[in-house]
Coordinates of C-alpha atoms and ligand atoms in Angstrom, one line a residue:
M1 CA -110.0 160.9 -10.4
L2 CA -107.9 161.4 -7.3
E3 CA -108.0 164.7 -5.4
I4 CA -104.5 165.6 -4.3
I5 CA -103.9 168.4 -1.8
R6 CA -100.5 169.9 -1.0
I7 CA -99.8 170.5 2.7
P8 CA -96.7 172.6 3.2
V9 CA -95.0 171.9 6.6
L10 CA -91.6 172.5 8.3
S11 CA -89.3 174.7 6.2
D12 CA -89.8 173.1 2.8
N13 CA -91.6 169.8 3.1
Y14 CA -94.8 168.9 1.1
I15 CA -97.2 166.3 2.5
W16 CA -99.7 165.0 0.0
L17 CA -103.2 164.3 1.1
V18 CA -104.9 162.0 -1.5
H19 CA -108.6 161.4 -1.7
E20 CA -110.2 158.6 -3.8
P21 CA -113.9 159.7 -4.1
D22 CA -115.4 156.4 -5.3
S23 CA -114.5 154.5 -2.1
G24 CA -114.1 157.6 0.1
E25 CA -110.6 156.5 1.2
T26 CA -108.1 159.2 2.0
M27 CA -104.3 158.5 2.1
V28 CA -101.3 160.6 3.3
V29 CA -97.9 160.4 1.6
D30 CA -94.9 161.0 3.9
P31 CA -96.5 162.8 6.9
A32 CA -93.6 164.7 8.5
V33 CA -96.0 165.9 11.1
A34 CA -99.6 165.0 12.1
D35 CA -101.6 168.1 13.2
P36 CA -101.8 170.0 9.9
V37 CA -102.7 166.8 8.1
L38 CA -105.5 165.9 10.5
A39 CA -106.8 169.5 10.3
E40 CA -106.9 169.5 6.5
A41 CA -108.7 166.2 6.4
E42 CA -111.2 167.3 8.9
K43 CA -111.8 170.5 7.1
R44 CA -112.7 168.5 4.0
G45 CA -114.8 166.0 5.8
W46 CA -112.3 163.2 4.8
T47 CA -111.3 160.3 7.1
I48 CA -107.7 159.2 6.7
T49 CA -107.6 155.4 6.1
Q50 CA -104.0 155.0 5.0
I51 CA -100.4 156.4 5.1
W52 CA -97.8 155.5 2.4
N53 CA -94.2 156.1 3.3
T54 CA -91.4 156.4 0.7
H55 CA -88.5 156.2 3.1
W56 CA -87.6 156.3 6.8
H57 CA -86.4 159.9 7.3
P58 CA -88.2 161.6 10.1
D59 CA -89.4 164.4 7.9
H60 CA -91.4 161.7 6.0
T61 CA -92.6 159.5 8.9
G62 CA -92.7 161.8 11.9
G63 CA -96.5 162.0 11.8
N64 CA -97.2 158.3 11.4
A65 CA -97.9 157.4 15.0
A66 CA -100.1 160.4 15.8
I67 CA -102.2 160.0 12.6
K68 CA -102.6 156.3 13.2
E69 CA -103.6 157.0 16.9
A70 CA -106.2 159.6 15.8
T71 CA -107.7 157.6 12.8
G72 CA -106.7 154.0 13.1
C73 CA -105.3 154.2 9.6
H74 CA -103.2 151.5 7.9
I75 CA -99.5 152.3 7.1
T76 CA -97.6 150.9 4.1
G77 CA -93.9 151.4 3.5
P78 CA -90.6 149.9 2.4
E79 CA -89.9 146.4 3.6
A80 CA -86.1 147.2 3.5
E81 CA -86.6 149.9 6.1
K82 CA -89.0 148.1 8.5
E83 CA -86.6 148.4 11.4
R84 CA -86.4 152.1 11.0
I85 CA -90.2 152.6 10.6
P86 CA -91.7 150.7 13.5
T87 CA -95.2 152.0 12.7
L88 CA -95.5 150.1 9.4
D89 CA -98.4 147.6 9.0
T90 CA -97.7 146.4 5.4
L91 CA -94.3 146.0 3.9
V92 CA -93.8 146.5 0.2
K93 CA -91.0 146.3 -2.4
G94 CA -90.5 147.0 -6.1
G95 CA -93.2 145.3 -8.2
D96 CA -95.8 145.1 -5.4
T97 CA -99.1 146.8 -5.7
V98 CA -100.9 149.0 -3.2
R99 CA -104.5 149.9 -3.4
L100 CA -106.3 153.1 -2.4
G101 CA -110.0 152.3 -3.0
N102 CA -110.4 151.7 -6.7
V103 CA -107.0 153.0 -7.5
T104 CA -103.8 150.8 -7.7
A105 CA -100.3 152.0 -7.3
E106 CA -97.2 150.1 -8.4
V107 CA -94.2 150.2 -6.1
I108 CA -90.9 151.1 -7.8
D109 CA -87.6 150.5 -6.0
V110 CA -85.5 153.7 -6.1
P111 CA -82.6 153.1 -3.6
A112 CA -79.8 155.7 -3.2
H113 CA -81.1 158.6 -1.0
T114 CA -81.9 155.8 1.5
A115 CA -81.2 152.1 0.9
G116 CA -84.8 151.1 0.8
H117 CA -86.4 154.1 -0.8
I118 CA -89.5 153.4 -2.9
A119 CA -91.9 155.4 -5.2
F120 CA -95.6 154.8 -5.7
Y121 CA -96.7 155.0 -9.4
I122 CA -100.4 155.2 -10.2
A123 CA -100.5 154.7 -14.0
D124 CA -104.2 155.2 -14.4
E125 CA -103.9 158.6 -12.7
K126 CA -100.6 159.6 -14.4
T127 CA -99.3 160.2 -10.9
V128 CA -96.1 159.2 -9.1
F129 CA -95.1 160.0 -5.5
V130 CA -91.3 160.0 -5.5
G131 CA -90.4 161.2 -1.9
D132 CA -86.8 162.4 -1.9
T133 CA -85.6 160.6 -5.1
L134 CA -86.6 163.0 -7.8
F135 CA -87.1 166.8 -7.3
A136 CA -87.9 169.6 -9.7
M137 CA -84.5 170.0 -11.5
G138 CA -82.8 167.9 -8.8
C139 CA -82.4 164.5 -7.1
G140 CA -82.0 163.3 -3.6
R141 CA -78.6 163.3 -1.8
L142 CA -76.8 160.0 -1.8
F143 CA -77.0 159.2 1.9
E144 CA -77.2 155.4 1.7
G145 CA -76.5 154.5 -1.9
T146 CA -74.4 155.2 -5.0
A147 CA -74.5 157.4 -8.1
E148 CA -75.0 154.2 -10.1
Q149 CA -78.2 153.5 -8.2
M150 CA -79.4 157.0 -8.6
F151 CA -78.6 156.9 -12.3
D152 CA -80.7 153.7 -12.6
N153 CA -83.5 155.5 -10.7
M154 CA -83.4 158.5 -13.1
Q155 CA -83.5 156.1 -16.1
K156 CA -86.5 154.2 -14.7
L157 CA -88.5 157.3 -13.9
S158 CA -87.7 158.9 -17.2
R159 CA -89.4 156.0 -18.9
L160 CA -92.7 156.9 -17.4
P161 CA -95.1 158.8 -19.7
G162 CA -94.0 162.4 -20.1
D163 CA -97.3 163.7 -18.8
T164 CA -97.0 161.9 -15.5
Q165 CA -97.4 164.3 -12.6
V166 CA -94.4 164.0 -10.2
Y167 CA -95.2 164.7 -6.5
C168 CA -91.9 165.4 -4.7
A169 CA -91.6 165.9 -1.0
H170 CA -89.7 169.2 -0.9
E171 CA -89.8 172.7 -2.4
Y172 CA -86.2 172.7 -3.5
T173 CA -86.9 174.0 -7.0
L174 CA -85.2 177.4 -6.9
S175 CA -81.9 176.2 -5.5
N176 CA -81.9 173.1 -7.7
G177 CA -82.5 175.3 -10.7
E178 CA -79.6 177.7 -9.8
Y179 CA -77.3 174.7 -9.9
A180 CA -78.9 173.3 -13.0
L181 CA -78.1 176.5 -14.9
V182 CA -74.4 176.0 -14.0
A183 CA -74.5 172.4 -15.1
E184 CA -76.3 173.2 -18.4
P185 CA -75.8 176.9 -19.2
D186 CA -77.0 176.4 -22.8
N187 CA -80.2 174.6 -22.0
Q188 CA -82.9 177.0 -23.3
A189 CA -85.8 175.0 -21.8
L190 CA -84.1 175.3 -18.4
K191 CA -83.6 179.1 -18.7
E192 CA -87.3 179.5 -19.5
R193 CA -88.3 177.2 -16.7
M194 CA -86.2 179.2 -14.2
D195 CA -87.8 182.5 -15.2
A196 CA -91.2 181.0 -14.4
V197 CA -89.9 179.4 -11.2
R198 CA -88.4 182.7 -9.9
E199 CA -91.7 184.5 -10.6
A200 CA -93.7 181.8 -8.9
R201 CA -91.4 181.8 -5.8
E202 CA -91.5 185.6 -5.5
K203 CA -95.2 185.3 -5.3
G204 CA -94.9 182.5 -2.7
E205 CA -96.4 179.9 -5.0
A206 CA -95.4 176.2 -5.0
T207 CA -93.6 174.8 -8.0
V208 CA -94.5 171.1 -7.3
P209 CA -95.9 168.9 -8.8
T210 CA -93.7 168.8 -11.8
T211 CA -93.9 166.3 -14.8
I212 CA -91.6 163.7 -16.2
A213 CA -91.4 165.6 -19.5
Q214 CA -90.3 168.8 -17.7
E215 CA -87.6 166.9 -15.8
A216 CA -86.4 165.2 -19.0
A217 CA -85.9 168.6 -20.5
T218 CA -84.4 170.5 -17.5
N219 CA -83.2 168.1 -14.8
P220 CA -79.4 167.8 -14.9
F221 CA -79.5 164.5 -12.9
M222 CA -82.2 162.9 -15.1
R223 CA -80.2 164.2 -18.1
A224 CA -76.8 162.9 -17.0
A225 CA -75.5 160.7 -19.7
S226 CA -73.8 158.2 -17.3
A227 CA -73.5 157.4 -13.6
D228 CA -70.1 159.1 -13.6
E229 CA -71.7 162.3 -14.9
L230 CA -74.5 162.1 -12.3
A231 CA -71.8 161.5 -9.6
E232 CA -69.9 164.6 -10.7
R233 CA -73.1 166.7 -10.8
R234 CA -74.2 165.4 -7.4
T235 CA -70.9 166.3 -5.8
A236 CA -70.9 169.7 -7.4
K237 CA -74.5 170.4 -6.2
D238 CA -73.6 169.2 -2.7
N239 CA -70.9 171.9 -2.6
F240 CA -72.8 174.6 -4.5
Ligands
LIG301 ZN1 -85.2 162.1 2.9
LIG302 FE1 -87.0 164.7 3.1

């Protein structure tokens, strides 16, 4: 069983520190920064051996160089973004596999937020690291891709088992949910989820990870019936 630790950094980023106890390997997903990650690993007596990047944005790769410098770790990320992530050692694309000790992740192409965005799906652990593609009740902005691509991404992710834990890279849940209530005012599951989210956020608690089943029930982007509907909702949320 993986141990997965949430490290909140910057205003709303989550870095995921992932330990595989059989091999002793420790991996970091999308390190925006280095120091809090190195401190957390040291506190736990873990040595960081790998970094996995989902996309090139600085709030996902900014800590790469310093963590590599401190630990000598190996960095894996999207082949399509290799020019924008000069620290990568291994380049991967959809269908490739990546190993962390005895655990294997499948790479899933999810372009749209950035052109080469990938997700890492660990079926045996019912875990997926989605970066800025899928959020609790939201999806990433379409900076380098189309609504059609994001619609395909949502369809792909929605086919994962419902109890898959979804590790997103930001705490955007409350503002996503406020918009979701406008998009689907009659969605009872959404109303109940928002009550729980408001309570959690008032106490300063994190609302991530989420699950595929929760998103299937409450996420207006995963629930969009067509690329056109997703596009409409994305534009509405951008201006919300
Ligand atoms: Zn991003
Ligand atoms: Fe981000």
